[in-house]
Amino acid sequence: MYTEFAVREARGVSPIYERLSLAISGDETILALLEAVPASKRQPNLLLGVVRLLGGPVDDPAAFHEFTVANWRAVQAELRTHATQTNEAGRCALLLPVLASLPQPLALLEVGAAAGVNLYPDRYAYRYGGHEVGSRGPVLDCALTGTAPPTRLPEVVWRAGLDLNPLDVTDPWDLAWLEALIWPEHQHRRDRLREAAAIAAADPPTLIRGDLVDDLPSLVAQAPPGATLVVFHTSVLYQVPAPRRAAFAQLAGGLPGHWVAVEAPTVLAYRGLPPPPDQAFYNVLALDGKPLAWTRGHGEAMAWFA
Ligand SMILES: C[S@@+](CC[C@H](N)C(=O)[O-])C[C@H]1O[C@@H](n2cnc3c(N)ncnc32)[C@H](O)[C@@H]1O
């Protein structure tokens, strides 16, 4: 898991995490400690985020080892009470081409919303190469190939999110956790999280604590008539057990309105996907079950193929 994370996710994106994750993959002591926590709590992003939350070093593998072993009791406690809830506003740049193409106005319902910063795609600015859309809020850069960039922002008249554990952008501890989840070199992502969090805090969304299968229908029922309902999710289903994923896909595919997914092709399978652009880790953007584009994890690039 740590080798895979280093090579396919961190390489070329976070040299610090690539080096550290490779070191952990050969660190028998830390691997043995991780064996003592549930399998769902062993993933790299969670361990590295927890150590950073506790003030531990991540830029030197030896110092990381020393800190993590010495503070294992605290690290383990945080691993057990936290989950990876990276809330990445940059992913709105992946959603915009689809959202802008749908009949307006929109009623947005995000599944696995974390703190809900992706519920404000109409309040951010976007830069697809030299093409800019919107002029307020953080600028979200995305290298887009294979299709023309969107030319308008969506008009959003309703927004609501569903999450097993909604985070509160006005709570300093929740924000500290969201920041600890951002990879060390990515100051631009910390900056845009703060900007996006301020936008969300000024007009907080409805965030419901609940499960994406059991509690989705009742939230859908609250969407206003007269707006195009868009149920969407980004980087959520890898956290959901396979049978529940299948139940969710069936439910989402049968809802009124549209279903937009940005998920790994290993968790939502599609027929006839073209080969990805390269060996890096890509998600797939899909509209109503039809795959449209390969997308990078934090919204930094998308290659349209439909
Ligand atoms: C990696 S975060 C992604 C957050 C957000 N979608 C984004 O892209 O910025 C995944 C989120 O899905 C939520 N989640 C996982 N399983 C869920 C479930 N069964 N029902 C609702 N939310 C769930 C987690 O609590 C977490 O906040």
CSV table of N, CA and C in Angstrom, one decimal, residues 111-270:
chain,number,residue,atom,x,y,z
A,111,VAL,N,-22.6,13.8,-2.0
A,111,VAL,CA,-22.5,12.6,-1.2
A,111,VAL,C,-21.0,12.5,-0.7
A,112,GLY,N,-20.8,12.3,0.6
A,112,GLY,CA,-19.4,12.3,1.1
A,112,GLY,C,-18.8,13.7,1.0
A,113,ALA,N,-19.5,14.7,1.5
A,113,ALA,CA,-19.1,16.1,1.3
A,113,ALA,C,-18.0,16.6,2.3
A,114,ALA,N,-17.7,15.8,3.3
A,114,ALA,CA,-16.7,16.2,4.3
A,114,ALA,C,-17.1,17.6,4.9
A,115,ALA,N,-16.4,18.7,4.6
A,115,ALA,CA,-16.8,20.0,5.2
A,115,ALA,C,-17.7,20.7,4.2
A,116,GLY,N,-17.8,20.2,3.0
A,116,GLY,CA,-18.8,20.8,2.0
A,116,GLY,C,-18.1,21.9,1.1
A,117,VAL,N,-16.8,22.0,1.0
A,117,VAL,CA,-16.3,23.1,0.2
A,117,VAL,C,-16.5,22.9,-1.3
A,118,ASN,N,-16.9,21.7,-1.7
A,118,ASN,CA,-17.1,21.4,-3.1
A,118,ASN,C,-18.6,21.7,-3.5
A,119,LEU,N,-19.3,22.3,-2.5
A,119,LEU,CA,-20.7,22.7,-2.8
A,119,LEU,C,-20.8,24.1,-3.3
A,120,TYR,N,-19.6,24.7,-3.6
A,120,TYR,CA,-19.6,26.1,-4.0
A,120,TYR,C,-19.0,26.3,-5.4
A,121,PRO,N,-19.2,25.5,-6.3
A,121,PRO,CA,-18.5,25.6,-7.6
A,121,PRO,C,-18.8,26.9,-8.3
A,122,ASP,N,-19.9,27.5,-7.9
A,122,ASP,CA,-20.3,28.8,-8.5
A,122,ASP,C,-19.6,30.0,-7.9
A,123,ARG,N,-18.8,29.8,-6.9
A,123,ARG,CA,-18.2,30.9,-6.2
A,123,ARG,C,-16.7,30.8,-6.3
A,124,TYR,N,-16.2,30.0,-7.1
A,124,TYR,CA,-14.7,29.9,-7.3
A,124,TYR,C,-14.4,30.4,-8.7
A,125,ALA,N,-13.1,30.6,-8.9
A,125,ALA,CA,-12.6,31.0,-10.3
A,125,ALA,C,-11.8,29.8,-10.8
A,126,TYR,N,-11.7,29.7,-12.1
A,126,TYR,CA,-11.1,28.5,-12.8
A,126,TYR,C,-10.2,29.0,-13.9
A,127,ARG,N,-9.1,28.2,-14.0
A,127,ARG,CA,-8.1,28.5,-15.1
A,127,ARG,C,-7.8,27.2,-15.7
A,128,TYR,N,-8.3,27.0,-17.0
A,128,TYR,CA,-7.9,25.9,-17.8
A,128,TYR,C,-6.9,26.3,-18.8
A,129,GLY,N,-5.6,26.2,-18.4
A,129,GLY,CA,-4.5,26.7,-19.3
A,129,GLY,C,-4.7,28.2,-19.3
A,130,GLY,N,-4.9,28.8,-20.5
A,130,GLY,CA,-5.1,30.3,-20.6
A,130,GLY,C,-6.5,30.7,-20.5
A,131,HIS,N,-7.4,29.8,-20.3
A,131,HIS,CA,-8.8,30.1,-20.3
A,131,HIS,C,-9.4,30.3,-18.9
A,132,GLU,N,-9.9,31.4,-18.6
A,132,GLU,CA,-10.4,31.7,-17.3
A,132,GLU,C,-11.9,31.8,-17.2
A,133,VAL,N,-12.5,31.2,-16.2
A,133,VAL,CA,-14.0,31.3,-15.9
A,133,VAL,C,-14.2,31.7,-14.5
A,134,GLY,N,-15.0,32.8,-14.3
A,134,GLY,CA,-15.2,33.3,-13.0
A,134,GLY,C,-14.1,34.2,-12.5
A,135,SER,N,-14.4,35.0,-11.5
A,135,SER,CA,-13.4,36.0,-11.1
A,135,SER,C,-13.3,36.2,-9.6
A,136,ARG,N,-14.1,35.4,-8.9
A,136,ARG,CA,-14.1,35.5,-7.4
A,136,ARG,C,-13.6,34.2,-6.8
A,137,GLY,N,-13.1,34.3,-5.5
A,137,GLY,CA,-12.7,33.2,-4.8
A,137,GLY,C,-11.4,32.6,-5.3
A,138,PRO,N,-11.0,31.5,-4.7
A,138,PRO,CA,-9.7,30.9,-5.1
A,138,PRO,C,-9.7,30.5,-6.5
A,139,VAL,N,-8.5,30.6,-7.2
A,139,VAL,CA,-8.4,30.2,-8.6
A,139,VAL,C,-8.0,28.7,-8.7
A,140,LEU,N,-8.8,27.9,-9.3
A,140,LEU,CA,-8.5,26.5,-9.4
A,140,LEU,C,-7.9,26.2,-10.8
A,141,ASP,N,-6.7,25.8,-10.8
A,141,ASP,CA,-6.0,25.5,-12.0
A,141,ASP,C,-6.2,24.1,-12.4
A,142,CYS,N,-6.5,23.9,-13.7
A,142,CYS,CA,-6.7,22.5,-14.2
A,142,CYS,C,-6.2,22.4,-15.6
A,143,ALA,N,-5.3,21.5,-15.9
A,143,ALA,CA,-4.8,21.3,-17.3
A,143,ALA,C,-5.8,20.4,-18.0
A,144,LEU,N,-6.5,20.9,-18.9
A,144,LEU,CA,-7.6,20.2,-19.6
A,144,LEU,C,-7.3,19.9,-21.0
A,145,THR,N,-7.4,18.6,-21.4
A,145,THR,CA,-7.2,18.2,-22.8
A,145,THR,C,-8.4,17.5,-23.3
A,146,GLY,N,-8.6,17.5,-24.6
A,146,GLY,CA,-9.6,16.7,-25.2
A,146,GLY,C,-11.0,17.3,-25.4
A,147,THR,N,-11.2,18.4,-24.8
A,147,THR,CA,-12.5,19.1,-25.0
A,147,THR,C,-12.3,20.6,-24.7
A,148,ALA,N,-13.3,21.4,-25.2
A,148,ALA,CA,-13.2,22.9,-25.0
A,148,ALA,C,-13.5,23.1,-23.5
A,149,PRO,N,-12.8,24.1,-22.9
A,149,PRO,CA,-13.1,24.5,-21.5
A,149,PRO,C,-14.5,25.0,-21.4
A,150,PRO,N,-15.1,24.9,-20.2
A,150,PRO,CA,-16.4,25.5,-19.9
A,150,PRO,C,-16.4,27.0,-20.0
A,151,THR,N,-17.5,27.6,-20.4
A,151,THR,CA,-17.5,29.1,-20.6
A,151,THR,C,-18.4,29.8,-19.6
A,152,ARG,N,-19.0,29.0,-18.6
A,152,ARG,CA,-19.8,29.8,-17.6
A,152,ARG,C,-19.7,29.0,-16.3
A,153,LEU,N,-20.1,29.8,-15.3
A,153,LEU,CA,-20.3,29.2,-14.0
A,153,LEU,C,-21.7,28.6,-13.9
A,154,PRO,N,-21.9,27.6,-13.0
A,154,PRO,CA,-23.3,27.2,-12.8
A,154,PRO,C,-24.0,28.1,-12.0
A,155,GLU,N,-25.4,28.1,-12.1
A,155,GLU,CA,-26.2,28.9,-11.2
A,155,GLU,C,-26.8,27.9,-10.2
A,156,VAL,N,-26.4,28.1,-8.9
A,156,VAL,CA,-26.8,27.1,-7.9
A,156,VAL,C,-27.9,27.7,-7.0
A,157,VAL,N,-29.0,27.1,-6.9
A,157,VAL,CA,-30.1,27.6,-6.0
A,157,VAL,C,-30.3,26.9,-4.7
A,158,TRP,N,-29.6,25.7,-4.6
A,158,TRP,CA,-29.8,24.9,-3.4
A,158,TRP,C,-28.5,24.0,-3.3
A,159,ARG,N,-28.0,23.8,-2.1
A,159,ARG,CA,-26.9,23.0,-1.9
A,159,ARG,C,-27.0,22.2,-0.6
A,160,ALA,N,-26.7,21.0,-0.6
A,160,ALA,CA,-26.7,20.2,0.6
A,160,ALA,C,-25.7,19.0,0.5
A,161,GLY,N,-25.2,18.6,1.6
A,161,GLY,CA,-24.2,17.5,1.6
A,161,GLY,C,-24.6,16.5,2.6
A,162,LEU,N,-24.1,15.3,2.4
A,162,LEU,CA,-24.3,14.1,3.2
A,162,LEU,C,-23.0,13.5,3.5
A,163,ASP,N,-22.7,13.2,4.8
A,163,ASP,CA,-21.4,12.6,5.1
A,163,ASP,C,-21.6,11.8,6.4
A,164,LEU,N,-20.9,10.7,6.5
A,164,LEU,CA,-20.9,9.9,7.8
A,164,LEU,C,-20.4,10.7,8.9
A,165,ASN,N,-19.5,11.7,8.6
A,165,ASN,CA,-18.9,12.5,9.7
A,165,ASN,C,-18.7,13.9,9.1
A,166,PRO,N,-19.7,14.7,9.0
A,166,PRO,CA,-19.5,16.1,8.5
A,166,PRO,C,-18.5,16.9,9.3
A,167,LEU,N,-17.7,17.6,8.6
A,167,LEU,CA,-16.7,18.5,9.3
A,167,LEU,C,-17.3,19.9,9.2
A,168,ASP,N,-16.8,20.7,10.2
A,168,ASP,CA,-17.3,22.1,10.3
A,168,ASP,C,-16.2,23.1,10.0
A,169,VAL,N,-16.3,23.8,8.9
A,169,VAL,CA,-15.2,24.7,8.5
A,169,VAL,C,-15.0,25.9,9.5
A,170,THR,N,-16.0,26.0,10.4
A,170,THR,CA,-15.8,27.1,11.4
A,170,THR,C,-15.2,26.6,12.7
A,171,ASP,N,-14.9,25.3,12.7
A,171,ASP,CA,-14.3,24.7,13.9
A,171,ASP,C,-12.8,24.5,13.7
A,172,PRO,N,-11.9,25.2,14.5
A,172,PRO,CA,-10.5,25.2,14.3
A,172,PRO,C,-9.9,23.8,14.3
A,173,TRP,N,-10.4,22.9,15.1
A,173,TRP,CA,-9.8,21.5,15.1
A,173,TRP,C,-10.1,20.8,13.8
A,174,ASP,N,-11.3,21.0,13.3
A,174,ASP,CA,-11.7,20.3,12.0
A,174,ASP,C,-10.8,20.9,10.9
A,175,LEU,N,-10.6,22.2,10.9
A,175,LEU,CA,-9.8,22.9,9.9
A,175,LEU,C,-8.3,22.4,10.0
A,176,ALA,N,-7.9,22.2,11.3
A,176,ALA,CA,-6.5,21.8,11.5
A,176,ALA,C,-6.3,20.4,10.9
A,177,TRP,N,-7.3,19.5,11.0
A,177,TRP,CA,-7.3,18.2,10.5
A,177,TRP,C,-7.3,18.2,8.9
A,178,LEU,N,-8.2,19.1,8.4
A,178,LEU,CA,-8.2,19.2,6.9
A,178,LEU,C,-6.8,19.7,6.4
A,179,GLU,N,-6.2,20.6,7.1
A,179,GLU,CA,-4.9,21.1,6.7
A,179,GLU,C,-3.8,20.0,6.8
A,180,ALA,N,-3.9,19.2,7.9
A,180,ALA,CA,-2.9,18.2,8.1
A,180,ALA,C,-3.0,17.1,6.9
A,181,LEU,N,-4.2,17.0,6.3
A,181,LEU,CA,-4.3,16.1,5.3
A,181,LEU,C,-3.8,16.5,3.9
A,182,ILE,N,-3.5,17.8,3.9
A,182,ILE,CA,-2.9,18.4,2.6
A,182,ILE,C,-1.4,18.1,2.6
A,183,TRP,N,-0.9,17.6,1.5
A,183,TRP,CA,0.5,17.2,1.4
A,183,TRP,C,1.4,18.3,1.6
A,184,PRO,N,2.6,18.0,2.2
A,184,PRO,CA,3.4,19.1,2.8
A,184,PRO,C,3.8,20.2,1.8
A,185,GLU,N,4.2,19.8,0.6
A,185,GLU,CA,4.6,20.9,-0.3
A,185,GLU,C,3.5,21.8,-0.8
A,186,HIS,N,2.3,21.4,-0.6
A,186,HIS,CA,1.2,22.0,-1.3
A,186,HIS,C,0.6,23.2,-0.6
A,187,GLN,N,1.4,24.2,-0.5
A,187,GLN,CA,1.0,25.4,0.2
A,187,GLN,C,-0.2,26.0,-0.6
A,188,HIS,N,-0.2,25.9,-1.9
A,188,HIS,CA,-1.3,26.5,-2.7
A,188,HIS,C,-2.6,25.8,-2.3
A,189,ARG,N,-2.6,24.5,-2.0
A,189,ARG,CA,-3.8,23.8,-1.6
A,189,ARG,C,-4.3,24.2,-0.2
A,190,ARG,N,-3.3,24.5,0.7
A,190,ARG,CA,-3.7,25.0,2.1
A,190,ARG,C,-4.3,26.4,1.9
A,191,ASP,N,-3.7,27.2,1.0
A,191,ASP,CA,-4.3,28.6,0.8
A,191,ASP,C,-5.7,28.5,0.3
A,192,ARG,N,-5.9,27.6,-0.7
A,192,ARG,CA,-7.2,27.6,-1.3
A,192,ARG,C,-8.2,26.9,-0.4
A,193,LEU,N,-7.8,26.0,0.5
A,193,LEU,CA,-8.7,25.5,1.5
A,193,LEU,C,-9.2,26.6,2.4
A,194,ARG,N,-8.2,27.4,2.8
A,194,ARG,CA,-8.7,28.5,3.7
A,194,ARG,C,-9.6,29.5,3.0
A,195,GLU,N,-9.3,29.8,1.8
A,195,GLU,CA,-10.2,30.6,1.0
A,195,GLU,C,-11.6,30.0,0.8
A,196,ALA,N,-11.6,28.7,0.5
A,196,ALA,CA,-12.9,28.0,0.2
A,196,ALA,C,-13.6,27.8,1.5
A,197,ALA,N,-12.9,27.6,2.6
A,197,ALA,CA,-13.6,27.4,3.9
A,197,ALA,C,-14.2,28.7,4.3
A,198,ALA,N,-13.6,29.9,4.0
A,198,ALA,CA,-14.2,31.2,4.4
A,198,ALA,C,-15.5,31.4,3.6
A,199,ILE,N,-15.4,31.0,2.3
A,199,ILE,CA,-16.6,31.1,1.5
A,199,ILE,C,-17.8,30.2,2.0
A,200,ALA,N,-17.4,29.0,2.4
A,200,ALA,CA,-18.4,28.1,3.0
A,200,ALA,C,-18.9,28.6,4.3
A,201,ALA,N,-18.0,29.2,5.1
A,201,ALA,CA,-18.4,29.6,6.5
A,201,ALA,C,-19.3,30.8,6.4
A,202,ALA,N,-19.2,31.6,5.3
A,202,ALA,CA,-20.0,32.8,5.2
A,202,ALA,C,-21.5,32.5,4.8
A,203,ASP,N,-21.7,31.3,4.3
A,203,ASP,CA,-23.0,30.9,3.9
A,203,ASP,C,-23.1,29.3,4.0
A,204,PRO,N,-23.1,28.8,5.3
A,204,PRO,CA,-22.9,27.4,5.5
A,204,PRO,C,-23.9,26.5,4.8
A,205,PRO,N,-23.5,25.4,4.2
A,205,PRO,CA,-24.4,24.5,3.5
A,205,PRO,C,-25.1,23.7,4.5
A,206,THR,N,-26.2,23.1,4.1
A,206,THR,CA,-26.9,22.1,4.9
A,206,THR,C,-26.0,20.8,4.8
A,207,LEU,N,-25.4,20.4,6.0
A,207,LEU,CA,-24.7,19.1,5.9
A,207,LEU,C,-25.3,18.1,6.9
A,208,ILE,N,-25.7,17.0,6.3
A,208,ILE,CA,-26.5,16.0,7.1
A,208,ILE,C,-25.5,14.8,7.4
A,209,ARG,N,-25.6,14.4,8.7
A,209,ARG,CA,-24.8,13.2,9.1
A,209,ARG,C,-25.6,12.0,8.6
A,210,GLY,N,-25.0,11.2,7.8
A,210,GLY,CA,-25.7,10.0,7.3
A,210,GLY,C,-25.0,9.2,6.3
A,211,ASP,N,-25.6,8.1,5.9
A,211,ASP,CA,-25.0,7.2,5.0
A,211,ASP,C,-25.5,7.4,3.6
A,212,LEU,N,-24.5,7.2,2.6
A,212,LEU,CA,-24.9,7.5,1.3
A,212,LEU,C,-25.9,6.6,0.6
A,213,VAL,N,-26.2,5.5,1.2
A,213,VAL,CA,-27.3,4.7,0.7
A,213,VAL,C,-28.6,4.9,1.5
A,214,ASP,N,-28.5,4.8,2.8
A,214,ASP,CA,-29.7,4.8,3.7
A,214,ASP,C,-30.3,6.2,3.7
A,215,ASP,N,-29.5,7.2,3.7
A,215,ASP,CA,-30.0,8.6,3.9
A,215,ASP,C,-30.1,9.5,2.7
A,216,LEU,N,-29.7,9.0,1.5
A,216,LEU,CA,-29.8,9.8,0.3
A,216,LEU,C,-31.2,10.1,-0.1
A,217,PRO,N,-32.1,9.1,-0.1
A,217,PRO,CA,-33.5,9.4,-0.7
A,217,PRO,C,-34.2,10.6,0.1
A,218,SER,N,-34.0,10.6,1.4
A,218,SER,CA,-34.7,11.6,2.1
A,218,SER,C,-34.1,13.0,1.9
A,219,LEU,N,-32.8,13.1,1.6
A,219,LEU,CA,-32.2,14.4,1.3
A,219,LEU,C,-32.6,14.8,-0.1
A,220,VAL,N,-32.6,13.8,-1.0
A,220,VAL,CA,-33.1,14.1,-2.4
A,220,VAL,C,-34.5,14.7,-2.4
A,221,ALA,N,-35.3,14.2,-1.5
A,221,ALA,CA,-36.7,14.7,-1.5
A,221,ALA,C,-36.8,16.1,-1.1
A,222,GLN,N,-35.7,16.7,-0.4
A,222,GLN,CA,-35.8,18.1,0.0
A,222,GLN,C,-35.3,19.0,-1.1
A,223,ALA,N,-34.8,18.5,-2.2
A,223,ALA,CA,-34.3,19.4,-3.3
A,223,ALA,C,-35.5,20.2,-3.9
A,224,PRO,N,-35.3,21.4,-4.2
A,224,PRO,CA,-36.5,22.2,-4.7
A,224,PRO,C,-36.9,21.8,-6.1
A,225,PRO,N,-38.2,21.8,-6.4
A,225,PRO,CA,-38.6,21.5,-7.8
A,225,PRO,C,-38.2,22.7,-8.6
A,226,GLY,N,-38.0,22.5,-9.9
A,226,GLY,CA,-37.7,23.7,-10.8
A,226,GLY,C,-36.2,23.9,-11.0
A,227,ALA,N,-35.4,23.1,-10.3
A,227,ALA,CA,-34.0,23.2,-10.5
A,227,ALA,C,-33.5,21.8,-10.9
A,228,THR,N,-32.4,21.7,-11.7
A,228,THR,CA,-31.9,20.4,-12.1
A,228,THR,C,-31.1,19.8,-10.9
A,229,LEU,N,-31.6,18.7,-10.4
A,229,LEU,CA,-30.9,18.0,-9.3
A,229,LEU,C,-29.6,17.4,-9.8
A,230,VAL,N,-28.5,17.6,-9.1
A,230,VAL,CA,-27.2,17.0,-9.5
A,230,VAL,C,-26.7,16.3,-8.2
A,231,VAL,N,-26.7,15.0,-8.1
A,231,VAL,CA,-26.1,14.3,-7.0
A,231,VAL,C,-24.7,13.9,-7.5
A,232,PHE,N,-23.7,14.4,-6.7
A,232,PHE,CA,-22.3,14.1,-7.1
A,232,PHE,C,-21.5,13.7,-5.9
A,233,HIS,N,-20.3,13.1,-6.3
A,233,HIS,CA,-19.4,12.7,-5.3
A,233,HIS,C,-18.0,12.6,-5.9
A,234,THR,N,-17.0,12.9,-5.1
A,234,THR,CA,-15.6,12.9,-5.6
A,234,THR,C,-14.8,12.1,-4.6
A,235,SER,N,-14.0,11.1,-5.0
A,235,SER,CA,-13.1,10.4,-4.1
A,235,SER,C,-13.8,9.9,-2.8
A,236,VAL,N,-14.9,9.3,-2.9
A,236,VAL,CA,-15.7,8.8,-1.8
A,236,VAL,C,-15.8,7.3,-1.7
A,237,LEU,N,-16.1,6.7,-2.9
A,237,LEU,CA,-16.5,5.3,-2.9
A,237,LEU,C,-15.4,4.3,-2.5
A,238,TYR,N,-14.1,4.8,-2.6
A,238,TYR,CA,-13.0,3.9,-2.2
A,238,TYR,C,-13.1,3.6,-0.7
A,239,GLN,N,-13.9,4.4,0.0
A,239,GLN,CA,-14.0,4.2,1.5
A,239,GLN,C,-15.3,3.3,1.8
A,240,VAL,N,-16.0,2.9,0.8
A,240,VAL,CA,-17.2,2.2,1.0
A,240,VAL,C,-17.1,0.8,0.6
A,241,PRO,N,-17.5,-0.2,1.4
A,241,PRO,CA,-17.4,-1.6,1.1
A,241,PRO,C,-18.1,-1.9,-0.2
A,242,ALA,N,-17.6,-2.9,-1.0
A,242,ALA,CA,-18.1,-3.2,-2.3
A,242,ALA,C,-19.6,-3.4,-2.4
A,243,PRO,N,-20.2,-4.1,-1.5
A,243,PRO,CA,-21.7,-4.3,-1.7
A,243,PRO,C,-22.5,-3.0,-1.5
A,244,ARG,N,-22.0,-2.2,-0.6
A,244,ARG,CA,-22.6,-0.9,-0.4
A,244,ARG,C,-22.4,0.0,-1.6
A,245,ARG,N,-21.2,-0.1,-2.2
A,245,ARG,CA,-21.0,0.7,-3.4
A,245,ARG,C,-22.0,0.3,-4.5
A,246,ALA,N,-22.2,-1.0,-4.7
A,246,ALA,CA,-23.1,-1.4,-5.7
A,246,ALA,C,-24.5,-0.9,-5.4
A,247,ALA,N,-24.9,-1.0,-4.1
A,247,ALA,CA,-26.2,-0.5,-3.8
A,247,ALA,C,-26.3,1.0,-4.1
A,248,PHE,N,-25.3,1.7,-3.8
A,248,PHE,CA,-25.3,3.2,-4.0
A,248,PHE,C,-25.4,3.5,-5.5
A,249,ALA,N,-24.6,2.7,-6.3
A,249,ALA,CA,-24.6,3.0,-7.8
A,249,ALA,C,-26.0,2.7,-8.3
A,250,GLN,N,-26.7,1.7,-7.8
A,250,GLN,CA,-28.0,1.4,-8.3
A,250,GLN,C,-29.0,2.5,-7.9
A,251,LEU,N,-28.9,3.0,-6.6
A,251,LEU,CA,-29.7,4.0,-6.2
A,251,LEU,C,-29.5,5.3,-6.9
A,252,ALA,N,-28.2,5.7,-7.1
A,252,ALA,CA,-27.9,7.0,-7.7
A,252,ALA,C,-28.3,7.0,-9.2
A,253,GLY,N,-28.2,5.8,-9.8
A,253,GLY,CA,-28.6,5.7,-11.3
A,253,GLY,C,-30.1,5.8,-11.5
A,254,GLY,N,-30.8,5.6,-10.4
A,254,GLY,CA,-32.3,5.7,-10.6
A,254,GLY,C,-32.9,6.9,-10.0
A,255,LEU,N,-32.1,7.9,-9.6
A,255,LEU,CA,-32.7,9.1,-9.0
A,255,LEU,C,-33.1,10.1,-10.1
A,256,PRO,N,-34.0,11.0,-9.8
A,256,PRO,CA,-34.3,12.0,-10.7
A,256,PRO,C,-33.1,12.9,-10.9
A,257,GLY,N,-33.0,13.6,-12.0
A,257,GLY,CA,-31.9,14.5,-12.2
A,257,GLY,C,-30.7,13.8,-12.7
A,258,HIS,N,-29.5,14.3,-12.3
A,258,HIS,CA,-28.2,13.8,-12.9
A,258,HIS,C,-27.3,13.3,-11.8
A,259,TRP,N,-26.4,12.4,-12.2
A,259,TRP,CA,-25.5,11.7,-11.2
A,259,TRP,C,-24.1,11.9,-11.8
A,260,VAL,N,-23.3,12.7,-11.0
A,260,VAL,CA,-21.9,12.9,-11.5
A,260,VAL,C,-20.9,12.3,-10.5
A,261,ALA,N,-20.1,11.5,-11.0
A,261,ALA,CA,-19.1,10.7,-10.2
A,261,ALA,C,-17.7,11.0,-10.6
A,262,VAL,N,-16.8,11.2,-9.6
A,262,VAL,CA,-15.4,11.2,-9.9
A,262,VAL,C,-14.7,10.2,-8.9
A,263,GLU,N,-14.5,9.1,-9.4
A,263,GLU,CA,-14.1,7.9,-8.6
A,263,GLU,C,-13.0,7.1,-9.3
A,264,ALA,N,-12.3,6.3,-8.6
A,264,ALA,CA,-11.3,5.4,-9.2
A,264,ALA,C,-12.0,4.3,-10.0
A,265,PRO,N,-11.4,4.0,-11.2
A,265,PRO,CA,-12.0,2.9,-12.0
A,265,PRO,C,-12.1,1.6,-11.3
A,266,THR,N,-11.3,1.4,-10.2
A,266,THR,CA,-11.4,0.1,-9.5
A,266,THR,C,-12.6,0.1,-8.6
A,267,VAL,N,-13.2,1.2,-8.2
A,267,VAL,CA,-14.3,1.2,-7.3
A,267,VAL,C,-15.7,1.4,-8.1
A,268,LEU,N,-15.6,2.1,-9.2
A,268,LEU,CA,-16.8,2.2,-10.1
A,268,LEU,C,-16.4,1.7,-11.4
A,269,ALA,N,-16.8,0.5,-11.8
A,269,ALA,CA,-16.3,-0.1,-13.1
A,269,ALA,C,-17.1,0.4,-14.3
A,270,TYR,N,-16.4,0.7,-15.3
A,270,TYR,CA,-17.0,1.2,-16.6
A,270,TYR,C,-16.5,0.3,-17.7
